[in-house]
XYZ file of C-alpha atoms in Angstrom:
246
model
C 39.387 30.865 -33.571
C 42.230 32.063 -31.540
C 43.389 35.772 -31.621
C 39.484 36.156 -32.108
C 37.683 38.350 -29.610
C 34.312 37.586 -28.672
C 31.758 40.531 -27.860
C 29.225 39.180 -25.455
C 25.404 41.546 -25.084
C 23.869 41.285 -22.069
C 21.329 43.133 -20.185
C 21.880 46.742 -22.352
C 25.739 46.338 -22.674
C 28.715 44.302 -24.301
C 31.609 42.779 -23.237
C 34.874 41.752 -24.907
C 36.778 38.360 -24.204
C 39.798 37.197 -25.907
C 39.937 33.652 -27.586
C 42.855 31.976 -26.025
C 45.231 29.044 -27.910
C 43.169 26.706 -26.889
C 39.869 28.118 -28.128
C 38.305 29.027 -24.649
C 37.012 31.835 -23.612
C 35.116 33.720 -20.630
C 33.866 37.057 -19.346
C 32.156 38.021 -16.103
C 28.983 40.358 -16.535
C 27.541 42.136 -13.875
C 24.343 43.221 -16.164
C 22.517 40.532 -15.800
C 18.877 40.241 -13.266
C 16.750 38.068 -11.923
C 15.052 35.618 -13.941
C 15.586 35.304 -18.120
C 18.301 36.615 -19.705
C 19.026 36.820 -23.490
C 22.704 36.729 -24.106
C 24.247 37.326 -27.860
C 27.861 36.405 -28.714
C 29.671 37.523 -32.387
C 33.107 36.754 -32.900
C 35.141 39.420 -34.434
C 38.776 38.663 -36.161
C 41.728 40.644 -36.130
C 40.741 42.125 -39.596
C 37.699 43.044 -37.869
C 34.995 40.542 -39.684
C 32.356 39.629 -37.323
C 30.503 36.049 -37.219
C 27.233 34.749 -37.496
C 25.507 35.806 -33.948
C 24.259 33.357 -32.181
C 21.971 33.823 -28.793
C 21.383 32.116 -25.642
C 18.678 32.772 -22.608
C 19.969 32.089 -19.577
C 17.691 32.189 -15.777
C 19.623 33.635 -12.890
C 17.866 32.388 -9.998
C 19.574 33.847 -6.560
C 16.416 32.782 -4.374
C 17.149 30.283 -1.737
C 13.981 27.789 -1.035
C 11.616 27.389 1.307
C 12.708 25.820 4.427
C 11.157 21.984 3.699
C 8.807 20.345 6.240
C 9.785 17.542 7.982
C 7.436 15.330 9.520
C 7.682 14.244 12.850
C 6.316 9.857 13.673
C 6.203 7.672 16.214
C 6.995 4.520 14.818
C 7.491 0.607 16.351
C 9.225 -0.235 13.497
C 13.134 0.769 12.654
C 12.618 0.495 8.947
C 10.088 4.098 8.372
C 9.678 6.150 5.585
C 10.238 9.654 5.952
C 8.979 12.244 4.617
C 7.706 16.007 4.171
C 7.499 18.465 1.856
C 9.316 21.198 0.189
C 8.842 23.447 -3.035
C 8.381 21.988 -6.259
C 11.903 20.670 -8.579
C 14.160 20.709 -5.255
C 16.199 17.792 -3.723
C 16.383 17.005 -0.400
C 19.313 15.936 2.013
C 18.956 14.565 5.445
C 20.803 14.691 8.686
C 19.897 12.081 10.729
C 21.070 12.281 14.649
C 20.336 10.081 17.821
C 20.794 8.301 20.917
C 25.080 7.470 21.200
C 26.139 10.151 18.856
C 25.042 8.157 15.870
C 24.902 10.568 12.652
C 24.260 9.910 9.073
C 23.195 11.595 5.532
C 21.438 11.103 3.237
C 21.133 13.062 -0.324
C 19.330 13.821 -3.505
C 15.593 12.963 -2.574
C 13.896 13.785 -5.091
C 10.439 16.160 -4.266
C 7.155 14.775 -5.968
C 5.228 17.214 -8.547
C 2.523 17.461 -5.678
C 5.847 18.833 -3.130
C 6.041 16.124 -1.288
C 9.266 13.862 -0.377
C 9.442 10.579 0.988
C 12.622 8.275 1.386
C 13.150 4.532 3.266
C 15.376 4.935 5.856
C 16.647 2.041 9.221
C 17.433 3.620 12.082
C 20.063 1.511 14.421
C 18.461 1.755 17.687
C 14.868 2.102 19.363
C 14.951 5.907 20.441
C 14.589 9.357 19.588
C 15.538 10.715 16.426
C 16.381 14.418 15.113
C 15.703 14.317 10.962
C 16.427 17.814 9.576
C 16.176 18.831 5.826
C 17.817 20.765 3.593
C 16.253 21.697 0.015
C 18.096 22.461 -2.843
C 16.867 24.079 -6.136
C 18.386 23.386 -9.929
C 20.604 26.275 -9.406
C 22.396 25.445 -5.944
C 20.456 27.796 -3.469
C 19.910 26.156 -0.513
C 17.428 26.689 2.059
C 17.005 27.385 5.676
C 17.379 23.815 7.284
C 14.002 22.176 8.558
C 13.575 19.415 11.471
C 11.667 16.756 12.443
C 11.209 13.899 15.366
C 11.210 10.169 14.679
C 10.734 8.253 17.625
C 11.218 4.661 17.168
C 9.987 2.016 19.683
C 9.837 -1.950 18.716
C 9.835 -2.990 23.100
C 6.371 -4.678 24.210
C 4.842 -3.443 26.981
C 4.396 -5.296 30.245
C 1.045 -7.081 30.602
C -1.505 -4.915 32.260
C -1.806 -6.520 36.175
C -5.708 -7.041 37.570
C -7.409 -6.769 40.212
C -9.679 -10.128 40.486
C -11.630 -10.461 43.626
C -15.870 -11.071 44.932
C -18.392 -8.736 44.420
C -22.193 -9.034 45.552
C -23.690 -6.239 42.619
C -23.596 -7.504 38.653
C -22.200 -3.768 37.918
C -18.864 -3.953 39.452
C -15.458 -1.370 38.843
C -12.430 -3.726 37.866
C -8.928 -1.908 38.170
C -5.505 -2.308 37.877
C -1.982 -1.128 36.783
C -0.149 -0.805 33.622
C 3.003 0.827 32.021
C 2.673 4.199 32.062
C 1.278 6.004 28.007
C -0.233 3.093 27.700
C -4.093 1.761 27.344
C -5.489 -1.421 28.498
C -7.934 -4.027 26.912
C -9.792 -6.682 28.918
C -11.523 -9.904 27.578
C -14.012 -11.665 29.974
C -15.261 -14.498 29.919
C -17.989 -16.497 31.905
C -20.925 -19.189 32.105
C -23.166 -19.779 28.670
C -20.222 -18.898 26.351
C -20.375 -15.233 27.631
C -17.786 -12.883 26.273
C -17.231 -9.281 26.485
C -14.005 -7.303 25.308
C -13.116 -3.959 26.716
C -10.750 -2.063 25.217
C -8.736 1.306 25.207
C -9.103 1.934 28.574
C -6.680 4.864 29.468
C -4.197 4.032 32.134
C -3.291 7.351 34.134
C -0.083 9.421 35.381
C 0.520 7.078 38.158
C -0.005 3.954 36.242
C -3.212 2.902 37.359
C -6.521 1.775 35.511
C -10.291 1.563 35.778
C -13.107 0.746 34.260
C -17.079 -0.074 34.939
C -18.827 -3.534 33.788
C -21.923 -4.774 34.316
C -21.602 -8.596 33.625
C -25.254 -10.574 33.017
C -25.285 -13.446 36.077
C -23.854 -14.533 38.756
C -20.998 -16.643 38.728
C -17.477 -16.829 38.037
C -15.662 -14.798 35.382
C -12.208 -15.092 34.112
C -10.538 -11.769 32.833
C -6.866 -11.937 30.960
C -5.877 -8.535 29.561
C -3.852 -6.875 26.992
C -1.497 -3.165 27.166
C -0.694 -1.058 24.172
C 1.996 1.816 24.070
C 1.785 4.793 22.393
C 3.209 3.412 18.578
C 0.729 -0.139 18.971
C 3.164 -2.708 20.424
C 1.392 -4.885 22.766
C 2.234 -7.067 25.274
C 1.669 -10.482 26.150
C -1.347 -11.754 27.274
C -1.874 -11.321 31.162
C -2.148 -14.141 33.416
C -6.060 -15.054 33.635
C -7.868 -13.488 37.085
C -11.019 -14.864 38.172
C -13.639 -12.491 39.664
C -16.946 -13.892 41.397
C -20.297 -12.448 41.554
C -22.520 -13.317 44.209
């Protein structure tokens, strides 16, 4: 009621507050620690009767959270989820930065049971991407901000070029070039329904390939190849080379 005073306990001492006209009333503590609190409140009149007491525990949690983990993709996709981890009952926001200034947020990702996060997110533009992470607990600490790289890359890659020419041994070296981070696959075929596929051959720092095949008889072989890049876009097919062994 008002004209009451309220005597708050807390942490070994009291506290008085005044009830004002419209029935509210608050008091700053400074008795209060780290983790559970039990706080009693008694309302006294002006006569000096004192109410029923009621009690309250209350958690003061001052500890900011981990710094979350955000982790870094390669993606050839723009649509990606993701994701990380941070410490159990936080939420998560996001600032997302890239290629022409672009910026964006986003908030309140929830973090799984197992402290892990996850969220669906379209980026704009192949390129790449800075994701960092901020957690936040149930009582407003915030952590130390985390980061990530998302690299996003939806271009093919230029079919691999070969080398086609004659050769007088069965086990020949075949070569070529190709964009550079990326590997090469070969399909050749021949005589008899003969077909071999080579595949991830690793195309060096100056953009060149080669690999060793021993084909079965002489004759004339036709080889078309494929490239990959780094996130598994692949290029068209290669224009078909013929190779002759004689």
């Amino acid at each position: 009621d008002a004209l009451n005073t309220v005597r708050v306990s807390v942490g070994g001492a009291a506290y008085d507050a005044d009830v004002a006209n419209d029935l509210s009333w608050s008091i700053q503590v400074n008795t209060v620690v780290e983790g559970p609190n039990t706080v009693t409140a008694v309302a006294i009149d002006p006569a000096g009767n004192s109410s029923t007491t009621t009690s309250e525990l209350i958690t003061i949690d001052s500890t900011d959270p981990s710094t979350p983990v955000v982790n870094s993709d390669e993606r050839n996709q723009r649509t990606v989820a993701i994701g990380g981890s941070s410490d159990v009952g936080t939420t998560i926001s996001l600032t997302i930065s890239g290629p022409n200034n672009f910026s964006a947020t986003v908030s309140n990702i929830a973090v799984s049971s197992g402290g892990l996060w996850s969220n669906s997110y379209t980026f704009p533009t192949d390129g790449t991407f800075t994701v960092s992470a901020i957690a936040r607990d149930s009582a407003g600490n915030e952590s130390a901000s985390g980061s990530g790289t998302v690299f996003i890359d939806t271009e093919k890659p230029n079919p691999p070029a070969i080398n086609g020419g004659r050769f007088n041994l069965r086990t020949i070296t075949l070569n070529g070039t190709s964009d550079l981070n990326s590997t090469v696959s070969l399909t050749i075929t021949g005589a008899n329904s003969f077909s071999q596929t080579l595949s991830q051959i690793p195309v060096n720092s100056d953009g060149d390939w080669t690999v060793s095949l021993t084909l079965p008889s002489d004759g004339t072989y036709s080889i078309t190849g494929l490239s990959y890049d780094s996130v598994s876009n692949v290029s068209d097919p290669s224009s078909a080379v013929a190779i002759t062994i004689d």
